Short mmCIF file of N, CA and C in Angstrom, two decimals:
data_model
loop_
_atom_site.label_atom_id
_atom_site.label_comp_id
_atom_site.label_asym_id
_atom_site.label_seq_id
_atom_site.Cartn_x
_atom_site.Cartn_y
_atom_site.Cartn_z
N UNK A 18 30.86 54.03 168.96
CA UNK A 18 30.30 54.63 170.11
C UNK A 18 31.39 55.60 170.97
N UNK A 19 31.58 56.39 170.77
CA UNK A 19 32.16 57.21 171.56
C UNK A 19 31.74 57.79 173.15
N UNK A 20 30.75 57.41 172.91
CA UNK A 20 29.93 57.57 174.09
C UNK A 20 30.38 57.24 175.51
N UNK A 21 31.15 55.63 175.48
CA UNK A 21 31.14 54.52 175.91
C UNK A 21 32.62 55.10 177.11
N UNK A 22 33.51 55.23 175.98
CA UNK A 22 34.82 56.21 176.40
C UNK A 22 34.61 57.39 177.21
N UNK A 23 34.03 58.42 176.61
CA UNK A 23 33.63 59.70 177.82
C UNK A 23 32.73 59.05 179.10
N UNK A 24 31.97 57.94 179.30
CA UNK A 24 31.14 57.87 180.54
C UNK A 24 32.30 57.02 180.84
N UNK A 25 33.30 56.64 180.81
CA UNK A 25 34.16 56.38 181.53
C UNK A 25 35.11 57.33 182.07
N UNK A 26 35.31 58.46 181.30
CA UNK A 26 36.11 59.23 181.60
C UNK A 26 35.34 60.30 182.64
N UNK A 27 33.96 60.23 182.80
CA UNK A 27 33.16 61.13 183.76
C UNK A 27 33.15 60.23 184.54
N UNK A 28 33.34 58.67 185.11
CA UNK A 28 33.09 58.30 186.44
C UNK A 28 34.43 58.36 186.37
N UNK A 29 35.73 58.67 186.13
CA UNK A 29 37.42 58.52 186.18
C UNK A 29 37.07 59.76 187.18
N UNK A 30 36.61 61.15 186.44
CA UNK A 30 36.83 62.41 187.09
C UNK A 30 35.96 62.86 187.88
N UNK A 31 34.69 62.02 188.05
CA UNK A 31 33.74 62.12 189.51
C UNK A 31 34.37 61.54 191.04
N UNK A 32 35.05 60.16 190.48
CA UNK A 32 35.62 59.76 191.48
C UNK A 32 36.90 60.37 191.79
N UNK A 33 37.70 61.22 191.16
CA UNK A 33 38.82 61.67 191.78
C UNK A 33 38.53 62.93 192.40
N UNK A 34 37.08 63.70 192.12
CA UNK A 34 36.81 64.57 192.85
C UNK A 34 36.39 63.99 194.41
N UNK A 35 35.63 62.86 194.03
CA UNK A 35 34.89 62.82 195.27
C UNK A 35 36.11 62.08 196.11
N UNK A 36 36.97 61.64 195.67
CA UNK A 36 37.79 61.15 197.03
C UNK A 36 38.85 62.49 196.83
N UNK A 37 39.64 63.20 196.79
CA UNK A 37 39.91 64.13 197.14
C UNK A 37 38.49 65.58 198.36
N UNK A 38 37.51 64.96 198.14
CA UNK A 38 37.00 65.43 199.17
C UNK A 38 36.41 64.53 200.00
N UNK A 39 37.12 63.53 200.39
CA UNK A 39 36.79 62.60 201.06
C UNK A 39 35.46 61.87 201.23
N UNK A 40 34.50 61.89 200.12
CA UNK A 40 33.15 61.51 199.52
C UNK A 40 33.44 59.83 199.52
N UNK A 41 32.64 59.05 200.04
CA UNK A 41 32.53 57.40 199.92
C UNK A 41 31.30 57.07 199.32
N UNK A 42 30.33 57.84 198.80
CA UNK A 42 29.33 57.30 198.09
C UNK A 42 28.80 58.75 197.22
N UNK A 43 28.51 58.77 195.94
CA UNK A 43 27.86 59.30 195.04
C UNK A 43 26.74 58.72 194.52
N UNK A 44 25.59 60.12 195.14
CA UNK A 44 24.25 59.84 194.93
C UNK A 44 23.58 60.07 193.85
N UNK A 45 24.12 61.05 192.63
CA UNK A 45 23.71 61.58 191.50
C UNK A 45 25.06 62.02 190.84
N UNK A 46 24.82 61.88 189.65
CA UNK A 46 25.42 62.81 189.05
C UNK A 46 24.87 63.38 187.66
N UNK A 47 24.85 64.80 187.36
CA UNK A 47 24.27 65.52 186.82
C UNK A 47 25.23 65.87 185.10
N UNK A 48 24.88 65.61 184.37
CA UNK A 48 25.98 65.93 182.89
C UNK A 48 24.71 67.01 182.37
N UNK A 49 25.15 67.65 181.52
CA UNK A 49 24.98 68.75 180.60
C UNK A 49 25.22 68.42 178.98
N UNK A 50 24.55 68.24 178.01
CA UNK A 50 25.13 67.89 176.67
C UNK A 50 24.41 68.77 176.07
N UNK A 51 25.18 68.84 175.24
CA UNK A 51 24.68 70.01 173.72
C UNK A 51 24.12 69.61 172.69
N UNK A 52 22.87 69.70 172.02
CA UNK A 52 22.57 69.24 170.90
C UNK A 52 23.41 69.37 170.18
N UNK A 53 24.11 69.92 169.92
CA UNK A 53 25.31 69.84 168.89
C UNK A 53 26.79 69.66 169.19
N UNK A 54 27.09 68.51 170.37
CA UNK A 54 27.80 68.20 171.01
C UNK A 54 28.44 66.64 170.31
N UNK A 55 27.53 66.04 168.93
CA UNK A 55 27.48 65.46 168.60
C UNK A 55 27.85 63.69 169.73
N UNK A 56 26.89 63.88 170.95
CA UNK A 56 26.97 62.77 172.09
C UNK A 56 25.46 62.56 171.83
N UNK A 57 25.10 61.41 172.11
CA UNK A 57 23.52 60.96 172.03
C UNK A 57 23.38 60.63 173.58
N UNK A 58 22.83 60.90 174.39
CA UNK A 58 22.23 61.08 175.75
C UNK A 58 21.55 59.95 175.85
N UNK A 59 21.11 59.04 175.29
CA UNK A 59 20.80 57.81 175.72
C UNK A 59 21.74 56.90 175.06
N UNK A 60 22.75 56.59 174.71
CA UNK A 60 23.83 56.02 174.62
C UNK A 60 24.62 56.14 175.90
N UNK A 61 24.63 57.54 176.46
CA UNK A 61 25.67 57.81 177.39
C UNK A 61 24.71 57.10 178.48
N UNK A 62 23.38 56.82 178.51
CA UNK A 62 22.46 56.22 179.74
C UNK A 62 22.78 54.71 179.32
N UNK A 63 22.98 53.95 178.49
CA UNK A 63 23.24 52.48 178.09
C UNK A 63 24.41 52.11 178.38
N UNK A 64 25.54 53.15 178.52
CA UNK A 64 26.74 52.72 178.97
C UNK A 64 27.11 52.77 180.56
N UNK A 65 26.13 53.42 181.01
CA UNK A 65 26.70 54.24 182.58
C UNK A 65 26.75 52.58 183.26
N UNK A 66 25.88 51.73 183.20
CA UNK A 66 26.19 50.47 183.89
C UNK A 66 27.52 50.10 184.02
N UNK A 67 28.07 50.16 182.89
CA UNK A 67 28.91 49.26 182.63
C UNK A 67 30.37 50.46 183.40
N UNK A 68 30.31 51.30 183.05
CA UNK A 68 31.06 52.54 183.75
C UNK A 68 31.79 52.65 185.16
N UNK A 69 29.78 52.10 185.65
CA UNK A 69 30.36 52.16 187.24
C UNK A 69 30.38 50.80 187.80
N UNK A 70 30.19 49.41 186.65
CA UNK A 70 30.16 48.47 187.38
C UNK A 70 31.71 48.11 188.21
N UNK A 71 31.21 47.87 189.53
CA UNK A 71 32.34 47.16 190.54
C UNK A 71 33.41 48.31 190.90
N UNK A 72 32.73 49.31 191.02
CA UNK A 72 32.87 50.52 191.56
C UNK A 72 32.32 50.77 192.85
N UNK A 73 32.19 50.61 194.18
CA UNK A 73 31.52 50.88 195.27
C UNK A 73 30.81 52.22 195.42
N UNK A 74 31.86 53.07 195.05
CA UNK A 74 32.00 54.47 195.09
C UNK A 74 30.40 54.80 194.91
N UNK A 75 29.93 54.20 193.60
CA UNK A 75 29.19 54.58 192.43
C UNK A 75 28.00 53.48 192.38
N UNK A 76 27.89 52.38 193.43
CA UNK A 76 26.28 51.51 193.63
C UNK A 76 25.12 52.01 193.31
N UNK A 77 25.13 53.14 194.23
CA UNK A 77 23.65 53.58 193.90
C UNK A 77 23.51 54.92 193.08
N UNK A 78 24.50 55.25 192.76
CA UNK A 78 24.49 56.23 191.80
C UNK A 78 23.33 56.46 190.83
N UNK A 79 22.75 57.77 190.47
CA UNK A 79 22.02 57.94 189.77
C UNK A 79 22.47 58.97 188.46
N UNK A 80 22.11 58.92 187.36
CA UNK A 80 22.72 59.69 186.12
C UNK A 80 21.39 60.66 186.01
N UNK A 81 21.45 61.95 185.72
CA UNK A 81 20.65 62.73 185.16
C UNK A 81 21.18 63.47 184.18
N UNK A 82 20.63 63.56 183.00
CA UNK A 82 21.33 64.42 181.91
C UNK A 82 20.26 65.42 181.26
N UNK A 83 20.57 66.61 181.22
CA UNK A 83 20.32 67.90 180.65
C UNK A 83 20.82 67.98 179.30
N UNK A 84 19.70 68.37 178.39
CA UNK A 84 20.08 68.83 177.28
C UNK A 84 19.86 70.26 176.87
N UNK A 85 21.34 70.53 176.11
CA UNK A 85 21.01 72.23 176.24
C UNK A 85 20.91 72.26 174.75
N UNK A 86 20.18 73.33 174.56
CA UNK A 86 19.62 73.56 173.25
C UNK A 86 20.92 73.90 171.81
N UNK A 87 20.53 73.83 170.78
CA UNK A 87 21.81 74.06 169.96
C UNK A 87 21.35 75.55 170.02
N UNK A 88 21.77 76.82 169.86
CA UNK A 88 21.24 77.82 169.53
C UNK A 88 22.47 78.92 169.01
N UNK A 89 21.40 79.86 167.99
CA UNK A 89 22.64 80.16 167.23
C UNK A 89 22.02 81.55 167.06
N UNK A 90 23.08 82.67 166.50
CA UNK A 90 22.61 84.06 166.51
C UNK A 90 22.73 84.15 164.84
N UNK A 91 22.05 84.44 164.12
CA UNK A 91 22.15 84.97 163.06
C UNK A 91 22.89 86.13 162.10
N UNK A 92 23.90 86.03 161.31
CA UNK A 92 25.14 86.56 161.37
C UNK A 92 24.41 87.74 160.47
N UNK A 93 23.29 87.90 159.69
CA UNK A 93 22.86 88.61 158.76
C UNK A 93 21.83 89.35 159.61
N UNK A 94 20.72 88.57 159.86
CA UNK A 94 19.46 89.55 160.88
C UNK A 94 19.63 89.85 162.14
N UNK A 95 20.45 88.73 163.04
CA UNK A 95 20.42 89.01 164.23
C UNK A 95 19.49 88.00 165.14
N UNK A 96 18.81 87.29 164.46
CA UNK A 96 17.69 86.25 165.33
C UNK A 96 18.37 85.33 165.80
N UNK A 97 17.96 85.04 167.14
CA UNK A 97 18.34 83.82 167.39
C UNK A 97 17.48 82.52 167.24
N UNK A 98 18.12 81.61 167.13
CA UNK A 98 17.47 80.39 166.44
C UNK A 98 18.03 78.97 167.13
N UNK A 99 17.28 78.00 167.29
CA UNK A 99 17.28 76.41 167.53
C UNK A 99 18.10 75.98 166.07
N UNK A 100 19.15 75.79 166.32
CA UNK A 100 20.23 75.32 165.13
C UNK A 100 19.17 73.53 164.42
N UNK A 101 19.15 73.07 165.14
CA UNK A 101 18.30 71.88 165.42
C UNK A 101 17.22 71.57 164.55
N UNK A 102 15.81 72.48 165.38
CA UNK A 102 14.93 72.71 165.00
C UNK A 102 15.05 73.40 163.45
N UNK A 103 15.77 74.26 162.96
CA UNK A 103 15.68 74.95 161.94
C UNK A 103 16.70 74.31 160.74
N UNK A 104 17.11 73.25 161.14
CA UNK A 104 18.19 72.50 159.88
C UNK A 104 19.33 73.43 159.64
N UNK A 105 19.36 74.24 160.73
CA UNK A 105 20.92 74.88 160.16
C UNK A 105 20.79 76.49 159.66
N UNK A 106 19.32 76.59 159.26
CA UNK A 106 19.23 77.96 158.34
C UNK A 106 18.57 79.18 159.61
N UNK A 107 18.55 80.17 159.12
CA UNK A 107 17.71 81.01 160.14
C UNK A 107 16.29 81.79 159.72
N UNK A 108 15.27 81.00 160.78
CA UNK A 108 13.87 81.29 160.37
C UNK A 108 13.18 82.65 159.89
N UNK A 109 14.16 83.86 160.10
CA UNK A 109 14.04 84.75 159.12
C UNK A 109 14.09 84.98 158.38
N UNK A 110 15.44 85.02 158.04
CA UNK A 110 15.94 85.52 156.65
C UNK A 110 16.49 84.40 155.87
N UNK A 111 16.43 83.00 156.19
CA UNK A 111 16.78 82.12 155.53
C UNK A 111 18.62 82.02 155.41
N UNK A 112 19.17 82.57 156.19
CA UNK A 112 20.57 82.43 156.08
C UNK A 112 21.02 81.44 156.71
N UNK A 113 22.11 80.93 156.00
CA UNK A 113 23.08 79.67 156.41
C UNK A 113 24.27 80.19 157.33
N UNK A 114 24.08 81.86 157.54
CA UNK A 114 25.23 82.21 158.22
C UNK A 114 24.93 82.74 159.73
N UNK A 115 25.96 81.93 160.29
CA UNK A 115 25.67 81.95 162.17
C UNK A 115 26.75 81.80 162.84
N UNK A 116 26.28 82.16 164.19
CA UNK A 116 27.57 82.16 165.46
C UNK A 116 26.68 81.25 166.10
N UNK A 117 27.25 79.80 166.43
CA UNK A 117 26.60 79.16 167.24
C UNK A 117 26.81 79.97 169.07
N UNK A 118 25.79 79.52 169.62
CA UNK A 118 25.80 80.08 171.32
C UNK A 118 25.81 79.53 172.18
N UNK A 119 24.80 77.73 171.84
CA UNK A 119 25.05 76.74 172.72
C UNK A 119 24.43 75.79 171.68
N UNK A 120 25.21 74.87 172.59
CA UNK A 120 24.78 73.49 172.04
C UNK A 120 26.04 72.30 172.03
N UNK A 121 27.24 73.35 172.37
CA UNK A 121 28.44 71.92 172.01
C UNK A 121 28.53 71.88 173.67
N UNK A 122 28.47 71.71 174.48
CA UNK A 122 28.39 71.51 176.12
C UNK A 122 28.94 70.24 175.99
N UNK A 123 29.50 69.33 176.98
CA UNK A 123 29.42 68.24 177.59
C UNK A 123 30.10 68.47 178.96
N UNK A 124 29.78 68.79 180.02
CA UNK A 124 30.09 69.21 180.72
C UNK A 124 29.35 68.56 182.21
N UNK A 125 30.32 68.39 183.15
CA UNK A 125 29.96 67.38 184.51
C UNK A 125 29.23 69.00 185.48
N UNK A 126 27.55 69.02 185.58
CA UNK A 126 27.59 70.51 185.95
C UNK A 126 27.10 70.00 187.69
N UNK A 127 26.95 68.65 187.83
CA UNK A 127 26.70 68.40 189.72
C UNK A 127 27.12 67.13 190.02
N UNK A 128 27.65 66.76 191.26
CA UNK A 128 27.64 65.58 191.78
C UNK A 128 26.74 65.80 193.17
N UNK A 129 26.15 65.15 193.40
CA UNK A 129 25.41 64.78 194.76
C UNK A 129 26.21 63.68 195.63
N UNK A 130 26.82 64.03 196.53
CA UNK A 130 27.49 62.96 197.64
C UNK A 130 26.53 62.45 198.66
N UNK A 131 26.34 61.47 198.99
CA UNK A 131 25.88 60.64 199.98
C UNK A 131 26.43 60.71 201.00
#
Protein backbone atom coordinates (compact mmCIF):
# COMPACT_ATOMS: atom_id res chain seq x y z
CA UNK A 1 0.00 0.00 0.00
CA UNK A 2 2.04 2.95 -1.29
CA UNK A 3 -0.79 5.29 -0.28
CA UNK A 4 0.57 5.35 3.29
CA UNK A 5 3.92 6.70 2.11
CA UNK A 6 2.18 9.19 -0.17
CA UNK A 7 0.00 10.48 2.65
CA UNK A 8 2.99 10.91 4.97
CA UNK A 9 4.73 12.92 2.22
CA UNK A 10 1.62 15.07 1.70
CA UNK A 11 1.49 15.88 5.41
CA UNK A 12 5.23 16.60 5.51
CA UNK A 13 4.93 18.91 2.48
CA UNK A 14 1.87 20.72 3.80
CA UNK A 15 3.58 21.08 7.19
CA UNK A 16 6.63 22.72 5.59
CA UNK A 17 4.45 25.11 3.59
CA UNK A 18 2.33 25.97 6.64
CA UNK A 19 5.37 26.64 8.82
CA UNK A 20 6.96 28.82 6.13
CA UNK A 21 3.75 30.88 6.03
CA UNK A 22 3.46 31.11 9.82
CA UNK A 23 0.36 28.91 9.97
CA UNK A 24 -0.27 27.01 13.20
CA UNK A 25 -3.40 25.08 12.20
CA UNK A 26 -4.47 23.50 8.92
CA UNK A 27 -8.25 23.20 8.50
CA UNK A 28 -8.40 21.37 5.17
CA UNK A 29 -6.21 19.72 2.57
CA UNK A 30 -7.62 19.13 -0.91
CA UNK A 31 -5.91 16.60 -3.16
CA UNK A 32 -6.51 15.89 -6.84
CA UNK A 33 -6.03 12.22 -7.66
CA UNK A 34 -6.24 10.99 -11.24
CA UNK A 35 -8.10 7.82 -12.17
CA UNK A 36 -4.95 6.62 -13.96
CA UNK A 37 -2.51 7.52 -11.15
CA UNK A 38 -2.62 4.05 -9.53
CA UNK A 39 -3.51 5.76 -6.24
CA UNK A 40 -6.68 4.58 -4.51
CA UNK A 41 -8.50 7.52 -2.87
CA UNK A 42 -10.19 5.40 -0.19
CA UNK A 43 -6.78 4.07 0.88
CA UNK A 44 -5.51 7.65 1.21
CA UNK A 45 -8.50 8.41 3.43
CA UNK A 46 -7.73 5.32 5.53
CA UNK A 47 -4.07 6.38 5.93
CA UNK A 48 -4.84 10.00 6.80
CA UNK A 49 -5.37 9.49 10.57
CA UNK A 50 -2.01 7.72 10.92
CA UNK A 51 -0.22 10.45 8.96
CA UNK A 52 -1.55 13.27 11.17
CA UNK A 53 -1.28 11.41 14.49
CA UNK A 54 0.50 13.49 17.17
CA UNK A 55 0.83 16.51 14.90
CA UNK A 56 -1.03 19.39 16.61
CA UNK A 57 -1.09 21.48 13.43
CA UNK A 58 -3.34 18.82 11.84
CA UNK A 59 -5.52 17.95 14.87
CA UNK A 60 -8.71 19.18 13.19
CA UNK A 61 -7.74 18.89 9.53
CA UNK A 62 -10.27 17.61 7.03
CA UNK A 63 -9.12 15.74 3.92
CA UNK A 64 -10.92 16.31 0.61
CA UNK A 65 -10.10 14.24 -2.45
CA UNK A 66 -11.17 15.21 -5.96
CA UNK A 67 -10.98 12.52 -8.62
CA UNK A 68 -9.64 13.64 -12.01
CA UNK A 69 -11.11 11.60 -14.88
CA UNK A 70 -8.71 9.57 -17.01
CA UNK A 71 -9.27 11.23 -20.36
CA UNK A 72 -7.60 10.52 -23.70
CA UNK A 73 -7.77 11.59 -27.33
CA UNK A 74 -7.90 8.89 -29.97
CA UNK A 75 -4.85 9.11 -32.25
CA UNK A 76 -6.88 7.79 -35.19
CA UNK A 77 -10.16 9.71 -35.12
CA UNK A 78 -9.59 12.48 -32.54
CA UNK A 79 -12.44 11.50 -30.22
CA UNK A 80 -11.90 12.43 -26.57
CA UNK A 81 -13.04 9.73 -24.16
CA UNK A 82 -12.76 8.40 -20.61
CA UNK A 83 -10.13 5.66 -20.64
CA UNK A 84 -11.52 3.84 -17.60
CA UNK A 85 -15.12 3.95 -18.76
CA UNK A 86 -14.24 2.62 -22.21
CA UNK A 87 -11.59 0.14 -21.03
CA UNK A 88 -8.82 1.88 -22.97
CA UNK A 89 -10.30 1.84 -26.45
CA UNK A 90 -11.96 4.60 -28.43
CA UNK A 91 -15.77 4.39 -28.32
CA UNK A 92 -15.97 5.78 -31.87
CA UNK A 93 -13.47 3.76 -33.90
CA UNK A 94 -12.44 1.06 -31.36
CA UNK A 95 -8.73 1.93 -31.66
CA UNK A 96 -6.39 1.47 -28.68
CA UNK A 97 -4.07 4.20 -30.02
CA UNK A 98 -4.50 7.20 -27.77
CA UNK A 99 -2.82 10.15 -26.10
CA UNK A 100 -3.56 10.54 -22.40
CA UNK A 101 -4.88 14.03 -21.60
CA UNK A 102 -5.58 13.76 -17.88
CA UNK A 103 -5.91 11.33 -15.03
CA UNK A 104 -2.31 10.80 -13.94
CA UNK A 105 -2.40 13.66 -11.44
CA UNK A 106 -1.51 13.49 -7.77
CA UNK A 107 -1.59 17.11 -6.65
CA UNK A 108 -2.00 19.07 -3.44
CA UNK A 109 -4.62 21.43 -4.85
CA UNK A 110 -5.48 23.52 -1.82
CA UNK A 111 -4.49 24.10 1.79
CA UNK A 112 -6.91 25.99 4.01
CA UNK A 113 -5.33 27.44 7.14
CA UNK A 114 -7.02 28.17 10.44
